[in-house]
PDB file of C-alpha atoms in Angstrom:
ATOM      1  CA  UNK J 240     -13.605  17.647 -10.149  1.00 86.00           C
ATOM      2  CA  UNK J 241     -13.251  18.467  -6.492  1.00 89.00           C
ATOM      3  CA  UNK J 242     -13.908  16.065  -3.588  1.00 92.00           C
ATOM      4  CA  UNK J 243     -17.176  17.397  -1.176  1.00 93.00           C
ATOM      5  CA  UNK J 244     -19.144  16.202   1.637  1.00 94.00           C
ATOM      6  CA  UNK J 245     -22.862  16.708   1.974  1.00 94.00           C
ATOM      7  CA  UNK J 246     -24.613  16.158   5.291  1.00 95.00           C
ATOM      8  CA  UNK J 247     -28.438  16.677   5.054  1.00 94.00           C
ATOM      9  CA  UNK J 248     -31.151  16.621   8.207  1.00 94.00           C
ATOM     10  CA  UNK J 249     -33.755  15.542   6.524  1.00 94.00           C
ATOM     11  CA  UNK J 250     -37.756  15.045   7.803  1.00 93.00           C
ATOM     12  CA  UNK J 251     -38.125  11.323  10.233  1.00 92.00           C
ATOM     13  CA  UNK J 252     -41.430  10.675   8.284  1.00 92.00           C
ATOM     14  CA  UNK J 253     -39.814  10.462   4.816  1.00 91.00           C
ATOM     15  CA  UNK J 254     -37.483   7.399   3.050  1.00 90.00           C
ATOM     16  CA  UNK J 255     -34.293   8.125   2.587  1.00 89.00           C
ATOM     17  CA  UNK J 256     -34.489   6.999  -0.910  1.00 91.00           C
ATOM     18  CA  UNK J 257     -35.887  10.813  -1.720  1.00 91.00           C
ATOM     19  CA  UNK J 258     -33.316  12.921  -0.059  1.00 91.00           C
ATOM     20  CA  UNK J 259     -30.957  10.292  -2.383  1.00 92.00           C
ATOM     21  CA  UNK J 260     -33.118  10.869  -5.767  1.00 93.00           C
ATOM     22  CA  UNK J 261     -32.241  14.651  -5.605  1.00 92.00           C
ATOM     23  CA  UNK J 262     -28.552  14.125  -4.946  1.00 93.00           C
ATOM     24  CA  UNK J 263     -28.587  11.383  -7.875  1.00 93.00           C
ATOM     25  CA  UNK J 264     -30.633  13.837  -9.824  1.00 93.00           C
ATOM     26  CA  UNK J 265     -28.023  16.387  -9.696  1.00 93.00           C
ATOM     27  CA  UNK J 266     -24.683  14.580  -9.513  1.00 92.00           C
ATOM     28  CA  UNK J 267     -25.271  10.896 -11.648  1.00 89.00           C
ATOM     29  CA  UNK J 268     -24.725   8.099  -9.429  1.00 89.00           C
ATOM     30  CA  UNK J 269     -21.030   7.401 -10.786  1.00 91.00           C
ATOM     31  CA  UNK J 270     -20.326  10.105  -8.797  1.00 91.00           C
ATOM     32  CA  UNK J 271     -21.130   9.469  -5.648  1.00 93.00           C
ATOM     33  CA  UNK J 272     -18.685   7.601  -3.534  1.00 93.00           C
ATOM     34  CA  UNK J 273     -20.597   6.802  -0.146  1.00 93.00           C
ATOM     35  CA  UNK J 274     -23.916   7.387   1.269  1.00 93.00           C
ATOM     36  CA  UNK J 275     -23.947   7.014   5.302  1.00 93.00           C
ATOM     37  CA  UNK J 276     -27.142   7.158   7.144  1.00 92.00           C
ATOM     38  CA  UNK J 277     -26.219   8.281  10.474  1.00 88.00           C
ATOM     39  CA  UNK J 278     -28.915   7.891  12.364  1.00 80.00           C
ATOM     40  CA  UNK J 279     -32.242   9.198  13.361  1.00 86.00           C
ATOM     41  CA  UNK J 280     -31.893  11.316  16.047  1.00 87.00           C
ATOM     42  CA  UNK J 281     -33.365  13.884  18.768  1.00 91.00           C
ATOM     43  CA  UNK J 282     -32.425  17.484  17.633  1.00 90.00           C
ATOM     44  CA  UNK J 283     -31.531  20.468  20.182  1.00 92.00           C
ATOM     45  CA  UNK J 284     -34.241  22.481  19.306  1.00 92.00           C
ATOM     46  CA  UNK J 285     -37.035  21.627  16.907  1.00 92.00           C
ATOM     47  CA  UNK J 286     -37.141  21.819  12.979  1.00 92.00           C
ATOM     48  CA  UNK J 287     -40.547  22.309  11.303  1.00 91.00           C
ATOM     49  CA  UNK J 288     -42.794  21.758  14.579  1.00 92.00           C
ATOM     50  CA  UNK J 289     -40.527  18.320  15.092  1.00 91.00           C
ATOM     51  CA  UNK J 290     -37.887  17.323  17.443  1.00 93.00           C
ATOM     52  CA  UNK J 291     -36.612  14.358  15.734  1.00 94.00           C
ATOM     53  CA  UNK J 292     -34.885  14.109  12.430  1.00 94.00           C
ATOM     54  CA  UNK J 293     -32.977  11.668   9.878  1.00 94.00           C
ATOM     55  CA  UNK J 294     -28.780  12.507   9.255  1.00 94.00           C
ATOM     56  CA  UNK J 295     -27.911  11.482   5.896  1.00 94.00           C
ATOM     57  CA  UNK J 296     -24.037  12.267   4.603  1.00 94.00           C
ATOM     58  CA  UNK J 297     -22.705  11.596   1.082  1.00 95.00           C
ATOM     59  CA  UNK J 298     -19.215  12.164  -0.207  1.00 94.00           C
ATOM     60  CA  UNK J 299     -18.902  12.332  -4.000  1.00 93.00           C
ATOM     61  CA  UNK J 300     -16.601  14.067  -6.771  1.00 93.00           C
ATOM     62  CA  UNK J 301     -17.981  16.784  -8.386  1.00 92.00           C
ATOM     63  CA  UNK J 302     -17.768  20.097 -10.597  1.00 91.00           C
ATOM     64  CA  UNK J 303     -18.427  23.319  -8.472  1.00 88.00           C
ATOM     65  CA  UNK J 304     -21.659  23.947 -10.583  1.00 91.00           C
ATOM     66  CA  UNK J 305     -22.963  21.290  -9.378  1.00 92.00           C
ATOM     67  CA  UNK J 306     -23.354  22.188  -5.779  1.00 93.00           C
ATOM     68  CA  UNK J 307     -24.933  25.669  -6.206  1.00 93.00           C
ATOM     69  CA  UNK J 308     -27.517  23.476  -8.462  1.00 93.00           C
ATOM     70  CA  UNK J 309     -28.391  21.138  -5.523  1.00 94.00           C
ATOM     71  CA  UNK J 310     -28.485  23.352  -3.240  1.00 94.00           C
ATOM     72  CA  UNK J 311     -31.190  25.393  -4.834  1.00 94.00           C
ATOM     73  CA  UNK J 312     -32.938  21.617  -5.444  1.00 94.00           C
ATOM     74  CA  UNK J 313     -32.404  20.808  -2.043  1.00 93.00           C
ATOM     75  CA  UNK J 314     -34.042  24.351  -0.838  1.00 94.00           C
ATOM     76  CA  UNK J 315     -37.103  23.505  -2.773  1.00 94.00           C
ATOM     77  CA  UNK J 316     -37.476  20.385  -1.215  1.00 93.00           C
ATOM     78  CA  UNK J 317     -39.508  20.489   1.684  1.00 94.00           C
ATOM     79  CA  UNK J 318     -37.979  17.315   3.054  1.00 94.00           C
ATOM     80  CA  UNK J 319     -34.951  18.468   3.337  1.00 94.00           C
ATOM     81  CA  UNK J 320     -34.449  20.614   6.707  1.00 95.00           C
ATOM     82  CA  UNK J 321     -30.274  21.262   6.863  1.00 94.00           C
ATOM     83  CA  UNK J 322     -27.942  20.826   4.344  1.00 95.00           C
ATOM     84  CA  UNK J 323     -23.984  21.845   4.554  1.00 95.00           C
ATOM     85  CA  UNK J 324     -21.403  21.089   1.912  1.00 94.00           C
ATOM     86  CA  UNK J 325     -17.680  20.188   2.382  1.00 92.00           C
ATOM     87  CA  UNK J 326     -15.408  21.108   0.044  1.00 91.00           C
ATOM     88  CA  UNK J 327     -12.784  18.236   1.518  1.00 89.00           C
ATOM     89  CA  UNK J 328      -9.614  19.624  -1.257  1.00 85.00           C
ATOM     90  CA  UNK J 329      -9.874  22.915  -0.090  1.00 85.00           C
ATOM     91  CA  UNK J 330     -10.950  22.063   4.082  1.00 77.00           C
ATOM     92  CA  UNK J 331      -8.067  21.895   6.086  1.00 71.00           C
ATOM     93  CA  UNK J 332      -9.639  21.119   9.128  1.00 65.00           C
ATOM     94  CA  UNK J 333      -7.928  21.274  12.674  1.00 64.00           C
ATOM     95  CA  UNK J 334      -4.531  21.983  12.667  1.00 62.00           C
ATOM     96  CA  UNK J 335      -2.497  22.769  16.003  1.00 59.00           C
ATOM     97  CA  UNK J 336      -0.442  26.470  16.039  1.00 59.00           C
ATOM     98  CA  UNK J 337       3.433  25.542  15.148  1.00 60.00           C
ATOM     99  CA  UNK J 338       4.264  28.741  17.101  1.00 61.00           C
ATOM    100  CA  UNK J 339       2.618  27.122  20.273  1.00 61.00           C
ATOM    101  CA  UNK J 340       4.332  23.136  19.215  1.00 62.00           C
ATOM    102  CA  UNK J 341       7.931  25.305  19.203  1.00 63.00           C
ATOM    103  CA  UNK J 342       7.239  26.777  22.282  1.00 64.00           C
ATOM    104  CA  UNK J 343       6.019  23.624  24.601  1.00 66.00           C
ATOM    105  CA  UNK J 344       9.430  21.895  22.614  1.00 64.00           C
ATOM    106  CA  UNK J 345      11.737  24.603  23.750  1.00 64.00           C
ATOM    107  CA  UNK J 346       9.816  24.651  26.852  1.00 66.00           C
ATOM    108  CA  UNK J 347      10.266  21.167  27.305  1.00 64.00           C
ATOM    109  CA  UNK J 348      13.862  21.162  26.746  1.00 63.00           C
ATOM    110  CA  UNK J 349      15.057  23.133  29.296  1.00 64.00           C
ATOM    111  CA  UNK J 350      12.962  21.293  32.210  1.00 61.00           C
ATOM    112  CA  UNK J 351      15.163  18.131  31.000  1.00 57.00           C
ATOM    113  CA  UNK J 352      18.242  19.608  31.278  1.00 60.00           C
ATOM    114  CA  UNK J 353      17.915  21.229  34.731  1.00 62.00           C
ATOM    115  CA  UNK J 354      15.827  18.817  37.194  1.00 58.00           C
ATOM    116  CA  UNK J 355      16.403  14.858  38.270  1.00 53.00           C
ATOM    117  CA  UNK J 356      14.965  12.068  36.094  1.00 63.00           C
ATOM    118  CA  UNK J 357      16.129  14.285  32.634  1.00 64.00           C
ATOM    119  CA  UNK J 358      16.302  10.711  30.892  1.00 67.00           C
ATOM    120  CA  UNK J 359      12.838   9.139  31.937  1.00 68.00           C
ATOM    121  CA  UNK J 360      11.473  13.064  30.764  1.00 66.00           C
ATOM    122  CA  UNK J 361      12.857  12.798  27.449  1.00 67.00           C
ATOM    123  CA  UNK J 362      11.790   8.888  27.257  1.00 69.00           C
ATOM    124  CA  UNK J 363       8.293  10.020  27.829  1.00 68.00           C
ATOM    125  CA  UNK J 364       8.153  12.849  25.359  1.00 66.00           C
ATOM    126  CA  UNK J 365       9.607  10.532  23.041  1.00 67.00           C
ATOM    127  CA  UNK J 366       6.692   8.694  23.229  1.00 68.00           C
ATOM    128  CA  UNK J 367       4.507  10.630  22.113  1.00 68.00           C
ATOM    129  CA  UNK J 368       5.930  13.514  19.752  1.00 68.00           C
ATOM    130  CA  UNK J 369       5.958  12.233  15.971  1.00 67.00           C
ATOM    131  CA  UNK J 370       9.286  11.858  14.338  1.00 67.00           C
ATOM    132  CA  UNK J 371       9.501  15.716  13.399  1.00 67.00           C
ATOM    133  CA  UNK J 372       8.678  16.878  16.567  1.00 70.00           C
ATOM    134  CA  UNK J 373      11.415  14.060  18.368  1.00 68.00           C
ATOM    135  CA  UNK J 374      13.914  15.811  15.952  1.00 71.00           C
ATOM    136  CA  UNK J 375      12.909  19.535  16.946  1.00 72.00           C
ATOM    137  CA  UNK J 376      12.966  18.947  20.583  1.00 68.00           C
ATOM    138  CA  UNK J 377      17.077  17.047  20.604  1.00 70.00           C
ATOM    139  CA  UNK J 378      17.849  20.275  18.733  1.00 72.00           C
ATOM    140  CA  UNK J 379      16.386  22.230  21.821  1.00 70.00           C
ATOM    141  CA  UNK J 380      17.958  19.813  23.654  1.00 67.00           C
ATOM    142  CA  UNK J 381      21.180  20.470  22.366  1.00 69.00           C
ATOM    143  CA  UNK J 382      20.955  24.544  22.435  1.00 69.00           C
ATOM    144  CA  UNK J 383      20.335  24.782  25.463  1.00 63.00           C
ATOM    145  CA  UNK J 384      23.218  22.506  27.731  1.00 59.00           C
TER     146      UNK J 384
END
């Protein structure tokens, strides 16, 4: 069973306790790990004739099945405005370029070796690189004098 996250705009006028009778319907209650209401909120541009609507997100564990089911269910509904679906196991999310890390490292390295104040440079990046990068840039470091 994978791990997902399921954010639905759902209609102001409603309870919340239907938007979470179709995601219990489809997914058992077991299942579902946390239920946030966000909050109810002015949208950018207006959903069914209204410019105000309800964020509800749930994350929960669950067979891939599953989701195409609910999101037929939650098409039907006429409650339900939005809906996305996360797959969090397979979402990697934001990562920074390595190639572009290396290059600010090496980049880096070579300022500290040529001008004044190299040590309070190096104490500074030190600071905030992450024990990897701290590693990559004394290698730099090193090349380069």
């Amino acid at each position: 069973m994978n791990k997902y996250e399921i954010m639905l705009i759902i209609d102001p006028a409603i309870d919340m306790a239907m938007a979470n009778e179709i995601v219990e319907s489809v997914f058992d209650k077991k299942n579902i790990n946390k239920v946030v209401k966000l909050e109810n909120s002015t949208l950018a541009y207006p959903i069914n004739k209204s410019s105000k609507a309800q964020y509800v997100v749930y994350t929960l564990e669950a067979k891939s099945e599953l989701i195409a089911e609910f999101t037929r269910r939650a098409n039907i509904a006429k409650f339900i405005w939005r809906q996305m679906v996360i797959n969090l196991d397979s979402e990697k999310g934001f990562q920074r370029s390595k190639k572009a890390f290396k290059h600010r490292i090496a980049k880096d390295a070579k300022v500290a070796n040529k001008g004044t104040g190299v040590k309070q440079l190096i104490e500074n990046l030190e600071k905030t690189m992450s024990h990897k990068a701290k590693h990559s840039f004394k290698k730099e470091v090193k090349k380069s004098n």
